[in-house]
Short mmCIF file of C-alpha atoms and ligand atoms in Angstrom, two decimals:
data_model
loop_
_atom_site.label_atom_id
_atom_site.label_comp_id
_atom_site.label_asym_id
_atom_site.label_seq_id
_atom_site.Cartn_x
_atom_site.Cartn_y
_atom_site.Cartn_z
CA MET G 216 -5.54 -16.44 -12.48
CA GLU G 217 -2.74 -13.40 -11.87
CA GLY G 218 -1.39 -12.64 -8.41
CA LEU G 219 1.15 -11.04 -6.52
CA VAL G 220 2.90 -12.79 -3.29
CA VAL G 221 2.60 -10.63 -0.40
CA ARG G 222 3.64 -13.69 2.71
CA VAL G 223 5.08 -16.59 2.27
CA SER G 224 6.01 -18.90 5.21
CA ASP G 225 7.19 -22.59 5.33
CA TRP G 226 4.85 -25.21 6.03
CA SER G 227 6.98 -28.49 5.87
CA GLU G 228 10.39 -30.08 5.11
CA THR G 229 9.25 -29.20 1.37
CA SER G 230 5.91 -27.28 1.27
CA ARG G 231 5.67 -23.67 1.67
CA ILE G 232 2.12 -21.35 2.34
CA VAL G 233 1.51 -18.62 0.37
CA THR G 234 -0.55 -15.43 0.59
CA LEU G 235 -1.20 -14.52 -2.60
CA PHE G 236 -3.14 -10.53 -3.52
CA THR G 237 -5.36 -11.94 -7.00
CA ARG G 238 -6.51 -9.51 -9.25
CA GLU G 239 -9.57 -11.50 -9.81
CA HIS G 240 -10.31 -13.19 -6.02
CA GLY G 241 -8.72 -10.84 -3.82
CA LYS G 242 -6.64 -12.26 -1.36
CA LEU G 243 -6.10 -16.27 -1.25
CA ARG G 244 -3.90 -18.63 1.05
CA ALA G 245 -2.30 -21.30 -0.73
CA LEU G 246 -0.29 -24.44 0.02
CA ALA G 247 2.26 -24.96 -2.63
CA LYS G 248 3.44 -28.53 -1.89
CA GLY G 249 7.20 -28.80 -2.89
CA GLY G 250 7.49 -25.14 -3.10
CA ARG G 251 10.64 -25.27 -0.95
CA ARG G 252 12.84 -27.93 -3.31
CA LEU G 253 14.99 -26.46 -5.56
CA ARG G 254 13.35 -28.42 -8.55
CA SER G 255 9.94 -27.48 -7.85
CA PRO G 256 6.96 -27.31 -10.06
CA PHE G 257 7.21 -23.67 -9.41
CA GLU G 258 10.59 -22.80 -9.73
CA SER G 259 11.54 -19.13 -8.25
CA SER G 260 7.65 -17.78 -8.61
CA LEU G 261 7.03 -18.38 -4.72
CA ASP G 262 9.16 -15.48 -3.54
CA LEU G 263 7.84 -12.25 -1.96
CA LEU G 264 6.58 -9.53 -4.12
CA ASN G 265 6.62 -11.83 -7.33
CA HIS G 266 3.86 -10.85 -9.50
CA ASP G 267 2.74 -14.47 -11.02
CA ARG G 268 0.01 -16.41 -13.21
CA MET G 269 -0.98 -19.52 -11.30
CA VAL G 270 -3.53 -22.18 -11.06
CA LEU G 271 -5.03 -23.40 -8.11
CA ILE G 272 -7.39 -26.13 -6.84
CA ARG G 273 -9.92 -23.95 -4.99
CA LYS G 274 -11.54 -25.17 -1.60
CA THR G 275 -15.07 -23.92 -1.46
CA SER G 276 -15.31 -24.78 2.43
CA GLY G 277 -12.55 -22.25 4.05
CA GLY G 278 -9.02 -23.92 4.48
CA LEU G 279 -6.09 -23.36 2.49
CA HIS G 280 -6.39 -23.78 -1.73
CA LEU G 281 -3.81 -26.16 -3.25
CA LEU G 282 -1.35 -24.20 -5.61
CA THR G 283 -0.45 -26.23 -8.56
CA GLU G 284 1.42 -24.17 -11.33
CA SER G 285 2.73 -20.70 -11.26
CA SER G 286 4.80 -19.11 -13.22
CA GLN G 287 6.42 -15.67 -13.19
CA ILE G 288 5.18 -12.30 -14.91
CA THR G 289 7.45 -9.94 -13.13
CA ARG G 290 10.15 -10.27 -10.20
CA PHE G 291 11.26 -6.71 -9.62
CA SER G 292 14.60 -8.14 -8.80
CA GLY G 293 15.81 -4.08 -9.31
CA LEU G 294 14.08 -3.48 -6.73
CA ALA G 295 17.40 -4.71 -4.44
CA LYS G 296 19.56 -2.01 -5.67
CA ASP G 297 17.96 0.26 -3.34
CA TYR G 298 17.36 0.16 0.54
CA GLN G 299 14.68 2.51 0.55
CA ALA G 300 12.75 1.36 -2.74
CA LEU G 301 12.97 -2.28 -0.94
CA SER G 302 11.77 -1.60 2.43
CA GLY G 303 8.94 0.07 0.62
CA ALA G 304 7.88 -2.55 -1.85
CA TYR G 305 8.03 -4.76 1.48
CA LEU G 306 5.62 -2.33 3.07
CA VAL G 307 3.44 -2.41 -0.18
CA ALA G 308 3.41 -6.58 0.64
CA GLU G 309 2.40 -5.90 4.41
CA LEU G 310 -0.59 -3.89 3.44
CA LEU G 311 -1.86 -6.03 0.82
CA GLY G 312 -1.58 -9.08 3.06
CA ASP G 313 -3.04 -7.13 6.43
CA TRP G 314 -5.76 -4.71 4.84
CA VAL G 315 -7.72 -6.95 1.66
CA GLU G 316 -9.75 -9.77 2.80
CA GLU G 317 -10.17 -13.07 1.68
CA ASN G 318 -12.31 -13.59 -1.47
CA ASP G 319 -12.93 -9.76 -2.00
CA PRO G 320 -11.41 -8.80 -5.14
CA HIS G 321 -9.97 -5.02 -5.95
CA PRO G 322 -8.98 -5.45 -9.42
CA GLY G 323 -7.79 -1.73 -9.51
CA LEU G 324 -5.94 -1.58 -6.02
CA PHE G 325 -4.18 -4.58 -7.79
CA ASP G 326 -3.34 -2.74 -10.87
CA ALA G 327 -2.34 0.29 -8.60
CA ALA G 328 0.00 -2.15 -6.55
CA ILE G 329 1.86 -3.10 -9.83
CA GLY G 330 2.49 0.21 -10.59
CA CYS G 331 3.59 1.14 -7.52
CA LEU G 332 6.44 -2.14 -7.14
CA LYS G 333 7.09 -0.68 -11.31
CA ASP G 334 7.98 2.49 -10.28
CA LEU G 335 9.61 1.65 -7.00
CA GLU G 336 11.82 -0.78 -9.38
CA GLN G 337 12.51 1.96 -11.49
CA ALA G 338 13.87 4.41 -9.06
CA ALA G 339 16.05 1.75 -7.65
CA CYS G 340 17.27 1.60 -10.81
CA ALA G 341 17.95 5.03 -11.55
CA ASP G 342 21.88 5.00 -12.07
CA GLY G 343 23.55 8.39 -12.11
CA GLU G 344 20.16 10.15 -11.31
CA THR G 345 21.14 9.88 -7.69
CA GLU G 346 22.12 12.39 -5.12
CA LYS G 347 24.04 10.87 -2.45
CA GLY G 348 23.51 7.24 -2.96
CA MET G 349 19.19 8.47 -2.84
CA PRO G 350 16.63 8.20 -5.43
CA LYS G 351 15.79 11.21 -6.94
CA TRP G 352 12.47 10.94 -5.19
CA ASN G 353 11.62 9.47 -1.95
CA PRO G 354 9.91 6.17 -2.58
CA ARG G 355 7.84 6.55 0.65
CA ASP G 356 6.28 9.66 -1.82
CA ARG G 357 5.22 7.13 -3.99
CA LEU G 358 3.95 4.82 -1.28
CA VAL G 359 1.76 7.62 -0.30
CA VAL G 360 -0.92 7.25 -3.20
CA LEU G 361 -0.95 3.71 -3.31
CA GLU G 362 -1.76 4.25 0.61
CA LEU G 363 -4.71 6.59 -0.26
CA ALA G 364 -5.69 4.47 -3.44
CA LEU G 365 -6.15 1.90 -0.80
CA LEU G 366 -8.29 3.95 1.77
CA ILE G 367 -10.58 4.88 -0.95
CA ASP G 368 -10.52 0.93 -2.36
CA LEU G 369 -11.53 0.04 0.97
CA GLY G 370 -14.12 2.09 1.99
CA TYR G 371 -11.87 4.59 4.07
CA ARG G 372 -11.97 7.53 1.86
CA PRO G 373 -10.72 10.38 3.40
CA GLU G 374 -13.08 13.79 3.53
CA LEU G 375 -11.05 16.34 2.69
CA THR G 376 -13.68 19.00 1.22
CA GLY G 377 -15.63 19.91 4.02
CA CYS G 378 -16.39 19.09 7.71
CA VAL G 379 -18.13 15.86 8.27
CA GLY G 380 -20.24 17.38 10.83
CA CYS G 381 -21.97 20.08 9.42
CA ALA G 382 -20.73 19.90 5.77
CA LYS G 383 -19.35 23.57 5.82
CA LYS G 384 -16.79 23.65 3.25
CA ALA G 385 -13.02 23.82 4.02
CA GLU G 386 -11.42 26.90 3.16
CA LYS G 387 -8.35 28.59 4.32
CA GLY G 388 -5.59 28.01 6.60
CA SER G 389 -5.30 25.12 9.30
CA ALA G 390 -8.04 22.36 9.64
CA ALA G 391 -8.68 19.47 11.90
CA PHE G 392 -9.02 16.08 10.86
CA ALA G 393 -10.78 13.38 12.59
CA PHE G 394 -9.41 10.22 12.54
CA GLY G 395 -12.28 8.69 13.73
CA SER G 396 -14.95 10.23 11.03
CA GLY G 397 -12.30 10.09 8.77
CA GLY G 398 -13.12 13.74 7.53
CA LEU G 399 -11.96 17.19 8.38
CA VAL G 400 -14.39 18.75 10.90
CA CYS G 401 -14.80 22.22 11.72
CA ARG G 402 -13.87 24.28 15.43
CA GLY G 403 -17.74 23.75 16.42
CA CYS G 404 -18.13 19.99 15.72
CA ARG G 405 -14.11 19.12 16.26
CA LEU G 406 -15.35 19.12 20.17
CA ASP G 407 -17.55 15.90 19.28
CA GLN G 408 -14.95 13.67 18.64
CA ARG G 409 -12.13 11.70 19.96
CA GLY G 410 -9.28 11.84 18.34
CA TRP G 411 -8.30 14.70 15.57
CA ARG G 412 -5.29 16.20 14.51
CA GLU G 413 -4.51 19.72 12.80
CA LEU G 414 -3.59 19.54 9.10
CA PRO G 415 -1.74 22.83 8.11
CA GLU G 416 -4.05 24.26 4.61
CA ARG G 417 -0.92 23.02 2.33
CA CYS G 418 -1.26 19.81 3.75
CA TRP G 419 -5.11 19.12 3.21
CA LYS G 420 -5.20 20.78 0.07
CA LEU G 421 -2.58 18.24 -1.34
CA ALA G 422 -4.18 15.37 -0.03
CA ARG G 423 -7.36 16.48 -1.37
CA ASN G 424 -5.91 16.92 -5.11
CA LEU G 425 -4.36 13.58 -5.08
CA VAL G 426 -7.67 11.45 -4.01
CA ALA G 427 -9.33 14.01 -6.43
CA ALA G 428 -6.62 12.76 -8.88
CA ILE G 429 -7.32 8.68 -7.91
CA GLU G 430 -10.92 8.91 -8.07
CA LEU G 431 -10.40 10.03 -11.82
CA GLY G 432 -8.52 7.08 -12.63
CA GLY G 433 -5.22 8.22 -12.46
CA ASN G 434 -2.81 6.97 -9.55
CA GLY G 435 -1.99 10.76 -8.10
CA TRP G 436 1.94 10.34 -8.47
CA ALA G 437 1.86 13.33 -11.35
CA GLU G 438 -0.07 15.77 -9.11
CA LEU G 439 2.41 14.49 -5.55
CA SER G 440 5.93 14.60 -7.50
CA VAL G 441 5.39 18.03 -8.46
CA SER G 442 4.65 19.42 -4.99
CA GLU G 443 6.47 20.94 -2.36
CA GLU G 444 8.40 18.58 0.22
CA SER G 445 6.93 20.00 3.18
CA ALA G 446 3.72 19.14 2.25
CA ARG G 447 4.42 16.04 1.30
CA ARG G 448 5.92 15.27 4.62
CA GLU G 449 2.92 16.35 5.88
CA VAL G 450 0.89 14.52 3.87
CA ARG G 451 3.11 11.22 4.51
CA ARG G 452 3.42 12.07 8.46
CA TRP G 453 -0.86 12.39 8.87
CA LEU G 454 -2.00 9.22 6.38
CA GLY G 455 0.76 7.12 8.43
CA GLU G 456 -1.52 8.17 11.39
CA TYR G 457 -4.80 7.23 10.27
CA LEU G 458 -4.23 4.49 8.68
CA SER G 459 -2.26 3.20 11.87
CA TRP G 460 -5.59 4.66 13.90
CA ILE G 461 -7.97 2.50 11.42
CA ARG G 462 -6.16 -0.76 12.56
CA GLY G 463 -5.32 0.00 16.23
CA ARG G 464 -1.44 -0.39 15.19
CA ARG G 465 1.20 1.06 12.64
CA PRO G 466 2.18 -0.99 10.04
CA ARG G 467 5.31 -3.08 10.94
CA LEU G 468 7.61 -1.78 7.76
CA MET G 469 6.50 1.98 8.45
CA GLY G 470 9.56 3.27 10.72
CA TRP G 471 12.17 2.62 8.29
CA GLN G 472 10.83 6.08 6.71
CA GLU G 473 10.50 8.13 10.04
CA GLU G 474 12.29 11.57 9.82
ZN1 ZN N 185 -18.91 20.93 11.72
#
C-alpha cells in the first residue's frame, strides 16, 4: 500500500511506531521492528513526511499493525531549504495525523496532500525567484486550499452561498460566518448562533470560489494564487479560526504563520 508518514515515535531501543496516512485505508498505526537501526529493513523510509510504498501485517482486533517492508517513493528533501515551506509541510502532517480517523480512507485527500507537499517543496527550491529570502508566494496560502479540501472531505464543508438558517442568498457586503453551523448566517438568523465572526465580502467570495474549484476536481490553487493579498490574509485567518473551533484547539504548527 501507499502511505505518507505523518508521525513517528520511538518504541524501544530498536523499534519505532509510525502513524501512516495511507491512500487505501486512511490512517494506520504500525510497529516497525528494527526501524531505529542504522541498517534496518526500512532504511530511511520511516522519516516524517516520507511518501512510501509499504507492506503491513494488519491486525484485525485493534492494536498496532506490523510493518514488514517499506520503500521510499518520494522524500520531499527539498523542503529543508526553506523554513516556511518546511513548517507548512509539518502542519500538513499534523492535520492529517489529528483529523483523519483510523481505517477511514480518503484517497482524494491523500492525493491533495501529496500535491501540496510537492508544491511546497517546489517553492522551497525556487532559487533566484525569491525576494528577501522568502519564496515568491506564501506557503501558508498553499495550505489554505489543502485545509479547505480536508474540511470538505471530512464533512465540514463551509456553506458560503447563503444563510444556513433561512437560505437567504448572500449578496453584497460583509457577512457573518457561524462556526457551529459551519456557514454564513444573515442578520436575522445570527441572533440564534453562538460563535460567529464577520467576514468581509472579498473574504467569503474568495473562499466560496475556492470551495467550488475544489469540488470541481481542482485544488483551488490557481484561483487563490492570483487573488489579492488582503483577501488571502482574511481567508487564512478565518480558516484558522474555523479549524480551531471544530477541534477545540489551534493546530500546534499554525502559530508560525501568524502575522
Ligand atoms: Zn437567515
